[in-house]
PDB file of C-alpha atoms in Angstrom:
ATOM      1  CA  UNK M 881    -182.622 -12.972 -62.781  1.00  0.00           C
ATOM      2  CA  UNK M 882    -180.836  -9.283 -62.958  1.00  0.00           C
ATOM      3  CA  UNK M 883    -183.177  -8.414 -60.164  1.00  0.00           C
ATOM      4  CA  UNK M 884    -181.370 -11.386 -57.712  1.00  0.00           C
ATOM      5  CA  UNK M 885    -178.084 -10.712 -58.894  1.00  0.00           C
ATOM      6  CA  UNK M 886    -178.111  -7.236 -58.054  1.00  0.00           C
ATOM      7  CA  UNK M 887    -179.057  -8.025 -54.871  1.00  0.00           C
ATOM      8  CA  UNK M 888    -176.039  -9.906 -54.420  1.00  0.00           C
ATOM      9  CA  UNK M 889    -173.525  -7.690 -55.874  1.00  0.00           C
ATOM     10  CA  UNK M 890    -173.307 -10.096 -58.756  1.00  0.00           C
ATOM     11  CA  UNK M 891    -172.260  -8.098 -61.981  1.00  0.00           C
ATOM     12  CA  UNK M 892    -172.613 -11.056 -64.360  1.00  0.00           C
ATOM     13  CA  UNK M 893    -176.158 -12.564 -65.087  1.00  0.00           C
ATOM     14  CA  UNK M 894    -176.441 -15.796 -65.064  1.00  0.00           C
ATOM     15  CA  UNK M 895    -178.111 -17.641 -67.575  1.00  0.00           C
ATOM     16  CA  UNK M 896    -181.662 -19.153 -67.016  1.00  0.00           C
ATOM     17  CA  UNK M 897    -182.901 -22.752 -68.706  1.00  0.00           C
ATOM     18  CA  UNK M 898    -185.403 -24.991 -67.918  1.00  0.00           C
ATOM     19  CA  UNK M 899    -184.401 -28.635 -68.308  1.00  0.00           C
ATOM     20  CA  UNK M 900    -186.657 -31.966 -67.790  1.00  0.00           C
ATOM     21  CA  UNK M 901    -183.802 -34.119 -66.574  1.00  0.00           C
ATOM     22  CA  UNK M 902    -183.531 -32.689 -63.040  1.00  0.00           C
ATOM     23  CA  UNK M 903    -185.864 -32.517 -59.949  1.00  0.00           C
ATOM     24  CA  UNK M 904    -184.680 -29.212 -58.055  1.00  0.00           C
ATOM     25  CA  UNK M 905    -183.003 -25.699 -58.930  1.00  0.00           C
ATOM     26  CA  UNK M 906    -179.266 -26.118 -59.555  1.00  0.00           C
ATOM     27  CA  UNK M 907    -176.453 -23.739 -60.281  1.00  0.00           C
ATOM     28  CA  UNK M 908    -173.538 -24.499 -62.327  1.00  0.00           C
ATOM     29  CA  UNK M 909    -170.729 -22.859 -61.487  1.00  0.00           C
ATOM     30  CA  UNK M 910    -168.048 -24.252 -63.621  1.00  0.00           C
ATOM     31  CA  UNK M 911    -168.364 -21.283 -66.189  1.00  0.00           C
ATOM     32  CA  UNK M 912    -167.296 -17.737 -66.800  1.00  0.00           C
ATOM     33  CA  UNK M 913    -171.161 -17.296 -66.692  1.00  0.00           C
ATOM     34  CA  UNK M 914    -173.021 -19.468 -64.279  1.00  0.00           C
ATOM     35  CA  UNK M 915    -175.772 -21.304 -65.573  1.00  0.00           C
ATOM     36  CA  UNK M 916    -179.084 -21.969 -63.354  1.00  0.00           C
ATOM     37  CA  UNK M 917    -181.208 -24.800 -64.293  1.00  0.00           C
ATOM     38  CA  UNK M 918    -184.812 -25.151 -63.273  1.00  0.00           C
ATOM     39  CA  UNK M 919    -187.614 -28.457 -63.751  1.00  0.00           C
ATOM     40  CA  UNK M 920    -190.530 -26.925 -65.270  1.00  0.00           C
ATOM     41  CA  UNK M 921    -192.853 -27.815 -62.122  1.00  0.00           C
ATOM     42  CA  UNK M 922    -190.592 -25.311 -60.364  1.00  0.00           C
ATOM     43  CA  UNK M 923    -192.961 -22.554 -61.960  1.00  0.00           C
ATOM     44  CA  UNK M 924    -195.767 -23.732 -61.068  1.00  0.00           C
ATOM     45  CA  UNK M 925    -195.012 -24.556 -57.867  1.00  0.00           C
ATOM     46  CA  UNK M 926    -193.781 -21.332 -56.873  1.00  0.00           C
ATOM     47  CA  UNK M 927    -195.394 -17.659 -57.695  1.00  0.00           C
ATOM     48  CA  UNK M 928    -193.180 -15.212 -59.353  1.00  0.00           C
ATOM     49  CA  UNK M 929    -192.420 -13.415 -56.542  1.00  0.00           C
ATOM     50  CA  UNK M 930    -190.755 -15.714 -54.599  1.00  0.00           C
ATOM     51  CA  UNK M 931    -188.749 -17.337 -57.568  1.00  0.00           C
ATOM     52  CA  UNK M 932    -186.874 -14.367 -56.796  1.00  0.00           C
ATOM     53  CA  UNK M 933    -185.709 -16.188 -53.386  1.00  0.00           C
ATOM     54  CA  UNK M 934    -184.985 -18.991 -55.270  1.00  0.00           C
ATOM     55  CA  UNK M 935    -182.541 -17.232 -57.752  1.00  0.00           C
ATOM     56  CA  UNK M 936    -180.895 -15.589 -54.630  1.00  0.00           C
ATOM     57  CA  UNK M 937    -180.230 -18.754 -53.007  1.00  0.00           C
ATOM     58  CA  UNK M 938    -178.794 -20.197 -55.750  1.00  0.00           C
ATOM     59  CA  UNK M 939    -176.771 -17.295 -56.817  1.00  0.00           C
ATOM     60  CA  UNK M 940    -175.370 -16.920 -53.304  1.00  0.00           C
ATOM     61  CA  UNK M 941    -173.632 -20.684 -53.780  1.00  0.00           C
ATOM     62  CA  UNK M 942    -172.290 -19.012 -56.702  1.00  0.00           C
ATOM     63  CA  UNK M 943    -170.688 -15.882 -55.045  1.00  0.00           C
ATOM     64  CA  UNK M 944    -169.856 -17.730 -52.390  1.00  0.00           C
ATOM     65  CA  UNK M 945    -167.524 -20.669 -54.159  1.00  0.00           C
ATOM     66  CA  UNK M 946    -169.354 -23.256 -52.856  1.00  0.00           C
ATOM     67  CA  UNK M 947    -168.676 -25.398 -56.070  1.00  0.00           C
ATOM     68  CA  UNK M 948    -164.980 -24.831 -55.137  1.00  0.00           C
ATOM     69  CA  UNK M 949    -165.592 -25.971 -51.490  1.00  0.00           C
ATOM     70  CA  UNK M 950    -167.622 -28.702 -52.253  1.00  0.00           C
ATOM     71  CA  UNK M 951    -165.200 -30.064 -54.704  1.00  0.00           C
ATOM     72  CA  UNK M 952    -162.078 -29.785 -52.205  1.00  0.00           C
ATOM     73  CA  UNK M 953    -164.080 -31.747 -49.884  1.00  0.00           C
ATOM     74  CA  UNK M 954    -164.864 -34.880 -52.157  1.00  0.00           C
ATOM     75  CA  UNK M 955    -161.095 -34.822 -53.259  1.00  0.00           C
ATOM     76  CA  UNK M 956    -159.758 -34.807 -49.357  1.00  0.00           C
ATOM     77  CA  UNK M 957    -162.839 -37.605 -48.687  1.00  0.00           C
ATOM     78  CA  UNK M 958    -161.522 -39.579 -51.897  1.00  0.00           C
ATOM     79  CA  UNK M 959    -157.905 -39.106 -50.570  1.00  0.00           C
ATOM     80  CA  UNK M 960    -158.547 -39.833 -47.313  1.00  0.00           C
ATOM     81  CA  UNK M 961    -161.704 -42.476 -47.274  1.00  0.00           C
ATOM     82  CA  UNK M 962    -160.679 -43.748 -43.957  1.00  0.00           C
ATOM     83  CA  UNK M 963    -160.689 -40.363 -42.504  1.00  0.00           C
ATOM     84  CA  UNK M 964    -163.868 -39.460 -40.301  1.00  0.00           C
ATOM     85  CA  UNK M 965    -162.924 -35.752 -39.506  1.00  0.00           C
ATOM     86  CA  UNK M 966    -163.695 -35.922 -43.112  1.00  0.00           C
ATOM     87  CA  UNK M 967    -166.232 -37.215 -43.740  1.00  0.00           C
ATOM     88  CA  UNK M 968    -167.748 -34.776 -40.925  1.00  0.00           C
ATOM     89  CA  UNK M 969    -166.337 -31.744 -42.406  1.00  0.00           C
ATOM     90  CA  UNK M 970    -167.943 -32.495 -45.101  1.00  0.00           C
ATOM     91  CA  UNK M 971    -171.221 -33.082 -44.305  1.00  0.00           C
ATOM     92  CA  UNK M 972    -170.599 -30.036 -42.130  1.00  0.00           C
ATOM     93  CA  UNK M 973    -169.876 -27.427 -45.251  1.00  0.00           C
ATOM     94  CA  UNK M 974    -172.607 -28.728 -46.938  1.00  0.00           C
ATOM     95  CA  UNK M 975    -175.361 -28.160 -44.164  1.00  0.00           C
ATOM     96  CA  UNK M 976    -173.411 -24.452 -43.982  1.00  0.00           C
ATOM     97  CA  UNK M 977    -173.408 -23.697 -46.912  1.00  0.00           C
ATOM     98  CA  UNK M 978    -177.259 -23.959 -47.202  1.00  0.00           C
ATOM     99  CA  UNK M 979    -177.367 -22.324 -43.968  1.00  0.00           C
ATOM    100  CA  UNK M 980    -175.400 -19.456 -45.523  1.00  0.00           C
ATOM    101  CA  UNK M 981    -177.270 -19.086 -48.613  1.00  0.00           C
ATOM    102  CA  UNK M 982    -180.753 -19.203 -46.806  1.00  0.00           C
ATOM    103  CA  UNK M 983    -178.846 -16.118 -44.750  1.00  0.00           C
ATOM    104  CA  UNK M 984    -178.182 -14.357 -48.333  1.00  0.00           C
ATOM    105  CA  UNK M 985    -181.805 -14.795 -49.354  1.00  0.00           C
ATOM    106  CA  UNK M 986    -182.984 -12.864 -46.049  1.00  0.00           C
ATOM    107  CA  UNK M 987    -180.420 -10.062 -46.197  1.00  0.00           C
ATOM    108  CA  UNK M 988    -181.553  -9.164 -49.478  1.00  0.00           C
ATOM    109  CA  UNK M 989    -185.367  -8.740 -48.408  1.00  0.00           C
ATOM    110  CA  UNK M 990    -186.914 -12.182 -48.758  1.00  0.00           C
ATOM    111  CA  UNK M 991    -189.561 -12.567 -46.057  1.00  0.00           C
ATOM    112  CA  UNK M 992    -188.725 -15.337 -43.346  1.00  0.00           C
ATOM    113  CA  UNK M 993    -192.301 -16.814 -44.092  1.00  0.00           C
ATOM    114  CA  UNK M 994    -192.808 -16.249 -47.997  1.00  0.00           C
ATOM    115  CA  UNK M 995    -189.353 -18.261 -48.323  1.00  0.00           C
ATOM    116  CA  UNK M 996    -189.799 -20.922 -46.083  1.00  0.00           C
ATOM    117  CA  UNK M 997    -193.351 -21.464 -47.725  1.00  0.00           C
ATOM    118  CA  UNK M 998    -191.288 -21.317 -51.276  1.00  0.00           C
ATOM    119  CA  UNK M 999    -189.036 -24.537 -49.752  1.00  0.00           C
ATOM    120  CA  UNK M1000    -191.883 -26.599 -48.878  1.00  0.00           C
ATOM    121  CA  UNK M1001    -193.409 -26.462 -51.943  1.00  0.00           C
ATOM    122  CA  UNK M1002    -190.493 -27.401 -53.730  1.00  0.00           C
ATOM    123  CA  UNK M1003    -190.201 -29.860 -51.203  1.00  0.00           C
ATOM    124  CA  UNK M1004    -193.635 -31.602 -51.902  1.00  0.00           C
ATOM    125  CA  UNK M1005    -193.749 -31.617 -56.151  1.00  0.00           C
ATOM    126  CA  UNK M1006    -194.645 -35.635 -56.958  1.00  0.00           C
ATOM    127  CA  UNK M1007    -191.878 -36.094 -59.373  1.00  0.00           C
ATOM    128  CA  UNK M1008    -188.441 -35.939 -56.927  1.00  0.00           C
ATOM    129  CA  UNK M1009    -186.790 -39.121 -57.511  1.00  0.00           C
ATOM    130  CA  UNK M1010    -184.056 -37.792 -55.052  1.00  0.00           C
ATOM    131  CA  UNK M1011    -184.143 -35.282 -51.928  1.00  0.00           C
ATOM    132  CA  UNK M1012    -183.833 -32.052 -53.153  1.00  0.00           C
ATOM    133  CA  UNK M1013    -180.731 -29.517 -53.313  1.00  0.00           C
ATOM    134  CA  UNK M1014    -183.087 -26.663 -53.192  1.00  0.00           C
ATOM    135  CA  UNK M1015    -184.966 -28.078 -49.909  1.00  0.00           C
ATOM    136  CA  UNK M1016    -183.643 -30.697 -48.720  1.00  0.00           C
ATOM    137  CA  UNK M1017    -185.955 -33.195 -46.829  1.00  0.00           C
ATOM    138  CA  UNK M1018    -187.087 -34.590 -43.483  1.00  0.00           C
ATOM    139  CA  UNK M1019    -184.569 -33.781 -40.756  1.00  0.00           C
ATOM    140  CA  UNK M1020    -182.439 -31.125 -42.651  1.00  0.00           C
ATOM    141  CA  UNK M1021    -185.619 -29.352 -44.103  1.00  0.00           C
ATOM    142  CA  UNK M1022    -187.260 -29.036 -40.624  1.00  0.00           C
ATOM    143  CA  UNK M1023    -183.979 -27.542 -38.938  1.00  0.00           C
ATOM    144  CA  UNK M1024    -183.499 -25.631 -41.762  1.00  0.00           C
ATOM    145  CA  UNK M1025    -187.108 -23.749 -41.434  1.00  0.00           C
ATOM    146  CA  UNK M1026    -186.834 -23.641 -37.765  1.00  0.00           C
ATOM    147  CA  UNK M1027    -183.483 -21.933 -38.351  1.00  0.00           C
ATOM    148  CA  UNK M1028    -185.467 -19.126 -41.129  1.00  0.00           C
ATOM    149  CA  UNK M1029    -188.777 -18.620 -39.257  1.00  0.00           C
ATOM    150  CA  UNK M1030    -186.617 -18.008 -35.549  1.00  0.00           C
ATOM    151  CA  UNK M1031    -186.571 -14.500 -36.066  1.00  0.00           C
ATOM    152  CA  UNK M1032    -182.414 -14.724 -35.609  1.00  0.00           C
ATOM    153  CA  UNK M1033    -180.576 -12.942 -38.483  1.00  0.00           C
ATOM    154  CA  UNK M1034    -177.127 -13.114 -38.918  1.00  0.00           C
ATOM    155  CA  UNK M1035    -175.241 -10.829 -41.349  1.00  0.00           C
ATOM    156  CA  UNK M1036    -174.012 -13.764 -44.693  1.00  0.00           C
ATOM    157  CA  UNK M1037    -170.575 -11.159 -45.373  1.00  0.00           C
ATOM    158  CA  UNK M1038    -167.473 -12.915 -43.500  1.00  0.00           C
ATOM    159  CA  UNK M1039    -166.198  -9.263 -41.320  1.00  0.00           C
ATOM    160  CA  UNK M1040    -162.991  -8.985 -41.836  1.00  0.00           C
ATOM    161  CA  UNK M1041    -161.236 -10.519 -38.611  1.00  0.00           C
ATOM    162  CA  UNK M1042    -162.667 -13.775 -39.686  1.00  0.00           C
ATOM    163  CA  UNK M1043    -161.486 -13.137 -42.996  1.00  0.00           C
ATOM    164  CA  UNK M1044    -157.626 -12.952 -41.771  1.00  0.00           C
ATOM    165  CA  UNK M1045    -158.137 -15.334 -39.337  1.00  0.00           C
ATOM    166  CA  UNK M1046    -158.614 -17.887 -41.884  1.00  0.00           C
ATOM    167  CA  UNK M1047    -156.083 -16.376 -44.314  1.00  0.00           C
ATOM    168  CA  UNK M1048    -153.639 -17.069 -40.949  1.00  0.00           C
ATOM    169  CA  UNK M1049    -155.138 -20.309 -40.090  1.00  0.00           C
ATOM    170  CA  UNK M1050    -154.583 -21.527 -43.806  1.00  0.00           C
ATOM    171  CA  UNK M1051    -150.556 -19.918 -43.894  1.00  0.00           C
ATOM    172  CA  UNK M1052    -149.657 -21.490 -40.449  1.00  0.00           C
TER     173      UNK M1052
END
């Protein structure tokens, strides 16, 4: 776990617990310290080595505020049911966000072909009752290993002029 969040910059490590109640890795982010929660068949689905993707991934949503994103979202959706820009957006920062966090896990030396074996494995364990946060399914797991295995690497840090843009964007 200290090993992924120094990757990341992250100066407070998370704490690690394995629970039987859900079906993919999760991150709660709703604490001083976050929290990642695993299913047991997580370990034996993976090796050790590329848990270490895993933990990046999910430590990325962290850094990132995801949990803060996400939860903006569902409040403007519940606000504003009959909204489709909305509903879009939505749908939009979630398939981002992912897309951002599978960014992360590259940039801090996960191999393109280790990782994207790592998601279809958590993909295929017998006991998810729902898809899975970690790998999605179908449709969105397909684009989303097209997207790693491409070769196309983009750095996850916003650079600064998109940084103020969006400060200005959010002020106007």
């Amino acid at each position: 776990v200290q090993c992924a969040a120094e990757e990341l910059g992250i100066q407070t490590v998370p704490g690690l617990y394995r629970s039987d109640r859900i079906h993919s890795p999760v991150i709660c982010c709703w604490r001083k310290q976050p929290v990642l929660l695993f299913p047991p068949s997580v370990f034996n689905a993976v090796s050790a080595n590329h848990f270490t993707d895993i933990l990046c991934h999910e430590l990325a949503h962290w850094k990132r505020g995801d949990h803060v994103a996400r939860l903006i979202s569902e409040i403007a959706v519940c606000v504003f049911p009959w909204q489709p820009l909305l509903w879009w957006a939505s749908r939009r920062l979630e398939h981002d966000s992912e897309r951002a966090c599978d960014e992360w896990v590259l940039a801090c030396g996960g191999h393109p072909a280790a990782y994207a074996e790592t998601l279809l494995n958590l993909a295929v364990q017998p006991s998810t009752a729902f898809a899975l946060s970690a790998a999605g399914n179908g449709k969105k797991l397909r684009s989303r290993l097209q997207r790693i295995l491409d070769g196309r690497r983009s750095d996850p840090r916003p650079g600064r002029g998109w940084t103020w843009g969006a400060i200005g964007i959010v002020f106007l």
